[in-house]
XYZ file of C-alpha atoms in Angstrom:
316
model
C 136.907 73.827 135.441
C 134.710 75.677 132.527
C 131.491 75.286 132.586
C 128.992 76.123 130.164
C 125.553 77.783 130.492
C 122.473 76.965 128.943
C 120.422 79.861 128.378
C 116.889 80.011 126.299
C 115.358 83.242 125.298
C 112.033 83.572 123.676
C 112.470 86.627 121.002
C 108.212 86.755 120.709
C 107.757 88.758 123.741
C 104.553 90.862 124.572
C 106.255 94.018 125.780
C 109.938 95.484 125.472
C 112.671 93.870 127.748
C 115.991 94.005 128.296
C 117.820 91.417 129.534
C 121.619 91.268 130.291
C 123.606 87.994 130.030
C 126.928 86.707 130.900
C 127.843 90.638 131.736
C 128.933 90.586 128.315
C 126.263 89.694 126.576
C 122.556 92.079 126.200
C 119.411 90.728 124.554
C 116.760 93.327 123.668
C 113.676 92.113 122.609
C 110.914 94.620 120.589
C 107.465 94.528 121.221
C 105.775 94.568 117.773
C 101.927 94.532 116.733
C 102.331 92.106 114.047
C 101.929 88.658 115.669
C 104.230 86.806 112.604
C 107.054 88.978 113.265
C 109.548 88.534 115.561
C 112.611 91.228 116.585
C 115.104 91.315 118.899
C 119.079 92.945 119.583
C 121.559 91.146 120.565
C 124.660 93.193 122.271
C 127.878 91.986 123.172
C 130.733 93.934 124.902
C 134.334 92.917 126.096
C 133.537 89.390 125.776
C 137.274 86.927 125.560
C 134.781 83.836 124.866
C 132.796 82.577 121.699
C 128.827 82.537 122.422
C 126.837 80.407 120.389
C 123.389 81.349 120.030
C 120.284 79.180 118.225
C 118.196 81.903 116.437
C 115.257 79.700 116.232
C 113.120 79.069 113.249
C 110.887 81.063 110.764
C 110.200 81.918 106.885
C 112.976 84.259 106.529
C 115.584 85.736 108.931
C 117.363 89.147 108.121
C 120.457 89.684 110.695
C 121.872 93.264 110.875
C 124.883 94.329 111.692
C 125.150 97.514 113.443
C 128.691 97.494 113.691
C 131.548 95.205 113.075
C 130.711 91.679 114.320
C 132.563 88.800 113.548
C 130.355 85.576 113.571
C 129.852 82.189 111.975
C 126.802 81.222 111.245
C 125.509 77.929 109.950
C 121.970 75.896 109.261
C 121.096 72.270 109.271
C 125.253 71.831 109.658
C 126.141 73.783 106.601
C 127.932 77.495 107.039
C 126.551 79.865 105.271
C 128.695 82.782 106.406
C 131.933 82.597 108.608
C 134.259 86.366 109.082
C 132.879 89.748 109.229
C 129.605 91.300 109.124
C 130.638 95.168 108.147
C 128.617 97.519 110.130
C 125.030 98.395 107.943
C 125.423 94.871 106.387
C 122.004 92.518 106.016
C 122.392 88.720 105.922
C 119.519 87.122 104.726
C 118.518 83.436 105.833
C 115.675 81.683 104.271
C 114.169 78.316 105.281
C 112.570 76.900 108.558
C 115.107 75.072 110.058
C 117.180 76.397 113.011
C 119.986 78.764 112.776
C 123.109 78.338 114.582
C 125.077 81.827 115.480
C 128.473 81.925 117.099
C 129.796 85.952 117.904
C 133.390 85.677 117.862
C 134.064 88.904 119.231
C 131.950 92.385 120.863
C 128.886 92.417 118.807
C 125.521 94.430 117.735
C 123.353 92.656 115.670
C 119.336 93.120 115.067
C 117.600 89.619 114.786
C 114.133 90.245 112.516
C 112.378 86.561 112.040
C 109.303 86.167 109.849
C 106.979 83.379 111.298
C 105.330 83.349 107.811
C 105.781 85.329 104.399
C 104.323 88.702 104.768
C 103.498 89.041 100.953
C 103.806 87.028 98.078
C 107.938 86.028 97.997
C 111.013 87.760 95.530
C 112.334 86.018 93.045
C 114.591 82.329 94.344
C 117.733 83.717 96.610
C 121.073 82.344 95.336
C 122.240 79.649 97.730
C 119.462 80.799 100.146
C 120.907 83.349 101.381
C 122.498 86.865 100.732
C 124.666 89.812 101.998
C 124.401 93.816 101.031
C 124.779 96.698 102.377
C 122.230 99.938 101.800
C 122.059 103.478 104.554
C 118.487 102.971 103.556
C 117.989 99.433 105.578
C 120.210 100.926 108.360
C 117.976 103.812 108.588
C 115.108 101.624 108.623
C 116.319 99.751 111.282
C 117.881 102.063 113.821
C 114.189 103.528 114.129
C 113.135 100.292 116.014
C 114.027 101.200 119.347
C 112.303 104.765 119.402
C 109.201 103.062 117.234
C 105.299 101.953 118.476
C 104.907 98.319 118.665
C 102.592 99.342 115.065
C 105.656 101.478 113.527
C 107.896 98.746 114.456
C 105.846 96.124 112.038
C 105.483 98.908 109.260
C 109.733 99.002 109.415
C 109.913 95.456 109.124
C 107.615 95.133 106.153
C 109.355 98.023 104.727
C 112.870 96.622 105.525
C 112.308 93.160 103.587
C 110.807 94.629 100.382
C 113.873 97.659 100.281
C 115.648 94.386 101.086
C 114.540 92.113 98.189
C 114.181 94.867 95.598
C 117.968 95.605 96.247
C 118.778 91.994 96.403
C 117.139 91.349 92.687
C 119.334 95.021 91.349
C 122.285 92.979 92.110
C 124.436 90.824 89.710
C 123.704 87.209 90.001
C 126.842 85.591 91.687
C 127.192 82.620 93.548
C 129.110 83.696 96.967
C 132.310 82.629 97.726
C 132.058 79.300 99.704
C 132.531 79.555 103.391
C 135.775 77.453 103.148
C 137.303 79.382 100.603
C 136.373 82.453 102.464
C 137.923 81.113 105.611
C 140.808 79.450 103.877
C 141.157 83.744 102.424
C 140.793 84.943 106.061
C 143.616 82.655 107.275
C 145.956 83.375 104.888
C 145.573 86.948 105.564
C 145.895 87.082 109.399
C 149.089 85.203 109.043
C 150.556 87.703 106.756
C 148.876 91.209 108.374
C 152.512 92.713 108.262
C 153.167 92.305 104.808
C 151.292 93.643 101.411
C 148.755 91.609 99.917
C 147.322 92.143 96.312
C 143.971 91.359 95.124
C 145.701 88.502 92.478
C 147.312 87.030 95.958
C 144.083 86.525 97.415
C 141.843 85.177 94.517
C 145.072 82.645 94.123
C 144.562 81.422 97.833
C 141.007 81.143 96.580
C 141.534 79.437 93.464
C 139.716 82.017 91.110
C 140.636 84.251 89.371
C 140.916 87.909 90.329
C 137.752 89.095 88.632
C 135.841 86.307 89.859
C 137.104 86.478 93.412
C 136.421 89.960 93.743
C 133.085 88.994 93.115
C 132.215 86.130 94.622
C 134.340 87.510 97.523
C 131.760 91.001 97.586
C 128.764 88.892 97.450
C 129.973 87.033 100.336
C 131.005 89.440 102.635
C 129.185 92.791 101.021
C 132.591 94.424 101.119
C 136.013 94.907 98.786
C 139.020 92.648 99.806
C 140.527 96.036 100.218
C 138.250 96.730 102.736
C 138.280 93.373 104.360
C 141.498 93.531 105.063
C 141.604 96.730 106.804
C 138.955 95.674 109.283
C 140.998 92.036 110.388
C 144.203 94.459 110.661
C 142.043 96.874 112.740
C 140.296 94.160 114.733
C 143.833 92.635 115.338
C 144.937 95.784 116.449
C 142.651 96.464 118.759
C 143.459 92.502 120.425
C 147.021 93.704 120.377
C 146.093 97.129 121.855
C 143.492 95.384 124.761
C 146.043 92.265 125.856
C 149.494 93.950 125.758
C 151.552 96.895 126.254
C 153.121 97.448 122.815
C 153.472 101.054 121.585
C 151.193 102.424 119.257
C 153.837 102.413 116.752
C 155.161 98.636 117.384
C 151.345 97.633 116.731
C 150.891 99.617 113.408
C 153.688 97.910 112.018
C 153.148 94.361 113.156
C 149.176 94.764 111.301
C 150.441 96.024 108.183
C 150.206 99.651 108.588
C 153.238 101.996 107.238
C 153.092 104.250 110.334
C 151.425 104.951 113.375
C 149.493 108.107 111.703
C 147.906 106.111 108.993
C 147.042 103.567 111.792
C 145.672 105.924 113.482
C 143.361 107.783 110.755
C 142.237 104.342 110.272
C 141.564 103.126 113.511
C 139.433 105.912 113.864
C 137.575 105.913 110.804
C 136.674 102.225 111.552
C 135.778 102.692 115.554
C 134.903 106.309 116.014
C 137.801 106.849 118.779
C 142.009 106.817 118.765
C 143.578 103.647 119.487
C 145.191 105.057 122.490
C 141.200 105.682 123.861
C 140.041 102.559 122.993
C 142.952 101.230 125.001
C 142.107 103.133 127.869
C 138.737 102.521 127.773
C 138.873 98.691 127.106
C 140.779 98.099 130.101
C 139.354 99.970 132.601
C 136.075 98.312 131.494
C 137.867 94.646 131.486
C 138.763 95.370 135.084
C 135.232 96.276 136.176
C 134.553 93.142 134.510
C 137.105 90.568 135.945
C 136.086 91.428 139.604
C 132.406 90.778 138.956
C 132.803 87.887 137.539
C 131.769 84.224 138.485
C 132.093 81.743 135.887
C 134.512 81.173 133.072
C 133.336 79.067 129.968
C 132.015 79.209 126.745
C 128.228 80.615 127.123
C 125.687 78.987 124.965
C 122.704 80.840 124.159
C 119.257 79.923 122.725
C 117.034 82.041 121.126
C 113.371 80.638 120.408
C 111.006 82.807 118.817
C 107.159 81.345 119.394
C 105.965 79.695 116.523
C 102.954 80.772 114.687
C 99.047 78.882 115.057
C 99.568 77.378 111.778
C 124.249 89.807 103.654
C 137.708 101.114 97.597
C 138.904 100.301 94.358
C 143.151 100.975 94.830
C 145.708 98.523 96.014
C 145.569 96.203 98.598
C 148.051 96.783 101.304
């Protein structure tokens, strides 16, 4: 019988704590001097279930990918992003109402929630929302854990103005819709042993290949080249975690034309060989399975206190 847990977390803590969840599932939450601001991490490793997490309400939300995280995430019942969050990615949420997160597979993502507008707002965000990527906001934001509760709210002033002004340098394009984006995503991992073209994607879309690769980019804040590479590496590494294939049996069945250029890419993507990753996936899954109690899905709630008042060569 699966049973699901409940768990509420208030992000507007007075002092830094760490709290682990699930055994999969870490919640770090940053003291900061600025009482409308509101920060927290959120770390998941070798989880095999979805965990949907509420990240409360506030002005604006920026969420930050650290690395690779696959997530859905929707407000007020309409999905504003479903797929990949590319590692030094920003998804921007504006509006009060509740935001509903679900991580879909190992996770590190920085939560930063303004309880009110901290100057005078940018210009109107395109369908409320938007996804880039800039070294500069990663920068900025992998000095929070090392940072004064004072430095911390000076990073997150500075992080949402680099954040705007690089939001208003970029083309105005609509992002691809969440169901054409997942209709794109399906379509792809049901064909991750065969070549794909950019024309063959924007088709599946329904646009055409100029205006998918756009929308697509604004979307995601990555190439279709580029996207696919990451599903056929995080496929990979499901193939290389719940079976025994060879290395060379799962290059071929993601799409790769040998086990080398699998494994250059592997690499380049995770920072270690898929043989490694193998090893060390497992022997951490073990550890795992004999500590653990329950088996469900693990629902999450994040509440942050409320104030007094998001490679240009062919696809293959």
């Amino acid at each position: 019988m699966q049973t699901d847990i409940a768990i509420k977390v208030n992000l507007g803590r007075i002092r830094d704590v760490l709290e682990n969840i699930g055994d999969c599932l870490h919640v770090e939450h940053y003291s900061v001097a600025d009482p409308n601001i509101s920060l927290a991490k959120l770390t998941r490793e070798n989880g095999n279930r979805a965990i949907t997490t509420s990240l409360g309400s506030g002005v604006w939300t920026f969420v930050v990918a650290a690395r690779d995280s696959e997530l859905r995430l929707e407000q007020k019942g309409r999905v504003l992003f479903q797929g990949l969050m590319v590692e030094d990615s920003v998804t921007f949420v504006e509006g009060a109402d509740p935001i509903a997160v679900e991580l879909q597979s190992d996770a590190c993502l920085y939560v930063l929630t303004f309880l009110r507008e901290p100057y005078r707002g940018p210009c109107t965000v395109v369908g409320g929302r938007f996804n880039i990527r800039d070294i500069r906001l990663a920068e900025l934001i992998g000095e929070i854990s090392e940072s004064s509760p004072a430095r911390r709210s000076e990073l997150t002033r500075d992080f949402s103005q680099l954040a705007f002004e690089h939001y208003r340098s970029l083309p105005r394009v609509h992002p691809l819709s969440a169901w054409r984006l997942s209709r794109v995503r399906r379509y792809a991992e049901a064909r991750l042993d065969q070549r794909m073209s950019l024309e063959e994607l924007a088709d599946v879309a329904g646009f055409s290949r100029a205006h998918f690769a756009a929308t697509f980019k604004a979307a995601t804040s990555m190439s279709a080249h580029e996207f696919l590479l990451r599903i056929r590496i995080q496929a990979a590494a499901r193939l290389l975690t719940c079976t025994d294939l060879a290395l060379v049996e799962i290059a071929l069945q993601t799409g790769f034309q040998n086990q080398p250029h699998f494994t250059t890419v592997f690499k380049k993507i995770t920072a270690v060989t898929p043989r490694k990753w193998r090893d060390s996936r497992r022997s951490t899954a073990m550890a795992h399975s004999l500590n653990q109690v329950v088996d469900g899905a693990i629902v999450i709630e994040h509440l942050p206190g409320k104030p007094e008042r998001f490679i240009p060569h062919d696809l293959h």
